[in-house]
Short mmCIF file of C-alpha atoms and ligand atoms in Angstrom, two decimals:
data_model
loop_
_atom_site.label_atom_id
_atom_site.label_comp_id
_atom_site.label_asym_id
_atom_site.label_seq_id
_atom_site.Cartn_x
_atom_site.Cartn_y
_atom_site.Cartn_z
CA MET A 583 -49.27 165.21 187.77
CA ILE A 584 -46.17 165.25 190.35
CA ARG A 585 -45.12 168.69 191.22
CA ALA A 586 -41.72 169.40 191.41
CA LEU A 587 -40.68 170.95 194.66
CA MET A 588 -39.48 174.57 195.09
CA GLU A 589 -36.47 174.63 197.25
CA LYS A 590 -33.97 176.85 198.44
CA SER A 591 -30.38 176.87 199.15
CA LEU A 592 -27.66 178.75 200.76
CA VAL A 593 -24.33 179.04 198.39
CA LEU A 594 -21.31 180.56 199.10
CA LEU A 595 -18.65 181.48 196.76
CA LYS A 596 -15.27 180.79 198.70
CA PRO A 597 -12.16 182.92 198.51
CA ASP A 598 -10.73 180.92 195.57
CA CYS A 599 -13.74 181.60 193.40
CA LEU A 600 -13.21 185.08 194.07
CA GLU A 601 -9.42 184.71 193.28
CA GLY A 602 -9.87 183.02 190.22
CA ARG A 603 -12.57 185.68 189.37
CA LYS A 604 -15.10 182.95 188.53
CA CYS A 605 -18.28 184.64 190.38
CA GLY A 606 -19.84 185.76 187.36
CA GLU A 607 -19.25 182.03 185.75
CA VAL A 608 -20.48 180.33 188.85
CA LEU A 609 -23.72 182.71 189.17
CA LYS A 610 -24.34 182.49 185.29
CA ARG A 611 -24.48 178.00 185.51
CA PHE A 612 -26.92 178.76 188.24
CA GLU A 613 -29.03 181.34 186.62
CA GLU A 614 -29.06 179.24 182.77
CA ALA A 615 -30.13 176.02 185.16
CA ASN A 616 -33.23 178.42 186.16
CA PHE A 617 -32.20 178.98 189.56
CA GLU A 618 -33.29 182.28 191.16
CA VAL A 619 -30.63 184.56 192.72
CA PHE A 620 -33.01 185.79 195.77
CA GLY A 621 -30.14 187.28 197.73
CA VAL A 622 -26.39 188.13 197.46
CA LYS A 623 -24.16 190.19 199.46
CA MET A 624 -20.33 189.92 200.09
CA MET A 625 -19.33 189.35 203.75
CA ARG A 626 -16.26 188.42 206.03
CA LEU A 627 -17.09 185.28 208.08
CA SER A 628 -16.71 185.71 211.71
CA GLU A 629 -15.21 182.92 213.85
CA SER A 630 -18.66 182.29 215.18
CA LEU A 631 -20.55 182.14 212.17
CA LEU A 632 -18.15 179.51 210.88
CA ARG A 633 -17.83 177.69 213.54
CA GLU A 634 -21.71 177.48 213.56
CA HIS A 635 -21.80 176.82 209.87
CA TYR A 636 -19.21 173.89 209.65
CA SER A 637 -19.93 172.77 213.32
CA HIS A 638 -19.83 169.19 211.83
CA LEU A 639 -15.86 169.67 211.35
CA THR A 640 -14.84 171.75 213.98
CA GLU A 641 -13.40 168.81 215.89
CA LEU A 642 -11.34 167.78 212.97
CA PRO A 643 -7.72 168.27 212.67
CA PHE A 644 -7.64 170.10 209.46
CA PHE A 645 -10.49 172.55 210.90
CA PRO A 646 -7.89 175.40 211.62
CA GLU A 647 -6.81 175.42 207.98
CA ILE A 648 -10.35 175.29 206.66
CA GLN A 649 -10.94 178.44 208.92
CA GLY A 650 -7.77 180.07 207.59
CA PHE A 651 -9.22 179.57 204.29
CA MET A 652 -12.49 180.86 204.73
CA GLN A 653 -11.43 183.84 206.38
CA SER A 654 -8.52 184.73 203.89
CA SER A 655 -10.89 187.19 202.13
CA PRO A 656 -14.72 187.75 202.02
CA VAL A 657 -16.93 185.40 200.71
CA VAL A 658 -20.23 185.99 198.35
CA ALA A 659 -23.41 184.60 200.00
CA VAL A 660 -26.03 183.65 197.63
CA ALA A 661 -29.56 182.68 198.39
CA LEU A 662 -30.76 180.40 195.51
CA ARG A 663 -34.35 178.87 194.94
CA GLY A 664 -35.73 176.60 192.30
CA GLU A 665 -37.28 173.12 191.77
CA ASN A 666 -35.34 170.53 193.38
CA ALA A 667 -32.74 173.10 194.21
CA ILE A 668 -30.92 170.96 196.83
CA THR A 669 -30.06 167.99 194.64
CA ARG A 670 -29.84 169.61 191.33
CA ILE A 671 -27.18 172.35 192.72
CA ARG A 672 -25.32 169.75 194.47
CA GLU A 673 -24.82 167.69 191.22
CA MET A 674 -23.83 170.79 189.29
CA VAL A 675 -21.16 171.73 192.21
CA GLY A 676 -19.82 168.08 192.15
CA PRO A 677 -18.15 166.03 195.25
CA THR A 678 -15.93 167.70 198.00
CA ASP A 679 -12.73 166.93 196.48
CA SER A 680 -12.34 169.08 193.36
CA THR A 681 -9.54 166.50 192.08
CA VAL A 682 -12.38 163.39 191.42
CA ALA A 683 -15.30 165.78 190.39
CA GLU A 684 -16.37 165.24 186.96
CA LYS A 685 -15.26 168.04 184.22
CA GLY A 686 -18.46 170.32 183.85
CA THR A 687 -19.18 170.51 187.32
CA ILE A 688 -18.26 173.61 189.01
CA ARG A 689 -15.53 171.80 191.45
CA GLY A 690 -14.23 169.97 188.32
CA ASP A 691 -13.77 172.77 186.24
CA PHE A 692 -12.36 175.50 188.66
CA GLY A 693 -11.48 173.72 192.17
CA LYS A 694 -8.32 172.74 193.33
CA ASP A 695 -8.52 170.11 195.99
CA LYS A 696 -10.45 168.70 198.93
CA MET A 697 -10.20 172.34 200.74
CA ARG A 698 -10.20 174.77 197.68
CA ASN A 699 -13.34 173.85 195.97
CA VAL A 700 -15.14 176.84 195.10
CA VAL A 701 -18.32 176.94 196.69
CA HIS A 702 -20.40 175.81 199.36
CA ALA A 703 -23.97 174.49 198.66
CA SER A 704 -26.51 173.39 201.16
CA ASP A 705 -27.27 169.88 201.53
CA SER A 706 -30.88 169.17 202.74
CA VAL A 707 -33.78 171.15 202.71
CA GLU A 708 -33.67 171.68 206.63
CA ASN A 709 -29.99 173.03 206.42
CA GLY A 710 -30.96 175.29 203.09
CA GLU A 711 -33.77 176.91 205.39
CA ALA A 712 -31.19 177.12 208.58
CA GLU A 713 -28.46 178.22 206.70
CA LEU A 714 -30.05 181.23 205.13
CA LYS A 715 -31.34 182.42 208.27
CA ARG A 716 -27.78 182.22 209.39
CA PHE A 717 -26.54 184.33 206.73
CA PHE A 718 -29.39 186.69 205.66
CA THR A 719 -31.98 189.11 207.62
CA LYS A 720 -35.46 188.89 206.12
CA ASP A 721 -34.80 192.48 204.74
CA GLU A 722 -32.04 191.16 202.53
CA LEU A 723 -33.92 188.73 200.65
CA HIS A 724 -36.34 189.08 198.07
CA ASN A 725 -40.12 187.90 198.70
P1 ADP B 1372 -19.13 170.09 201.26
O1 ADP B 1372 -18.57 171.22 201.20
O2 ADP B 1372 -19.07 169.20 199.96
O3 ADP B 1372 -20.39 169.51 201.52
P2 ADP B 1372 -18.09 169.01 204.09
O4 ADP B 1372 -19.38 169.61 204.40
O5 ADP B 1372 -17.72 167.77 204.15
O6 ADP B 1372 -18.33 169.11 202.29
O7 ADP B 1372 -16.78 169.80 204.40
C1 ADP B 1372 -17.00 171.58 204.27
C2 ADP B 1372 -15.75 171.92 203.70
O8 ADP B 1372 -14.62 171.50 204.51
C3 ADP B 1372 -15.30 171.34 202.33
O9 ADP B 1372 -16.14 172.07 201.47
C4 ADP B 1372 -13.92 171.67 202.22
O10 ADP B 1372 -13.88 173.05 201.81
C5 ADP B 1372 -13.50 171.51 203.71
N1 ADP B 1372 -12.91 170.23 203.68
C6 ADP B 1372 -13.92 168.87 203.84
N2 ADP B 1372 -13.03 167.97 203.94
C7 ADP B 1372 -11.93 168.58 204.03
C8 ADP B 1372 -10.45 167.68 203.63
N3 ADP B 1372 -10.58 165.96 203.92
N4 ADP B 1372 -9.47 168.19 203.80
C9 ADP B 1372 -9.48 170.11 203.89
N5 ADP B 1372 -10.67 170.24 203.58
C10 ADP B 1372 -11.98 169.65 203.94
#
């Protein structure tokens, strides 16, 4: 028997998610897809945390715009786990550009454009582990 892998992902509910009052809807989708919330907190992203989190983007010309957006309000950081969480959560989220994301995906249903795309979700098992360590202390997570 092939055993599905239990994986962990950091999901961030971005400022547009809070402003559109979609936090409950987004979390409901993840819980109904059988993912477990094992950590959650509202936080303001410091410049250093944001630069670490988006280190692959800091040299891009539109990074200041992304920074302005991500710091325009607090975000909600969510630790999720479940079978094949990385791939399945990214599928539920949809591609970066909300305008091409299919209806039924979170970005397709609630996103506006490439930047205002509702949620972040870890893109690999390694990044999931690293991002959760970056955003949560051990005490803040369920066993
Ligand atoms: P994803 O969040 O889909 O993994 P990236 O890691 O490439 O995508 O980008 C991180 C975030 O930076 C995106 O979710 C989006 O908010 C913003 N972003 C990425 N590319 C662009 C772009 N071309 N224009 C504006 N914002 C962008």
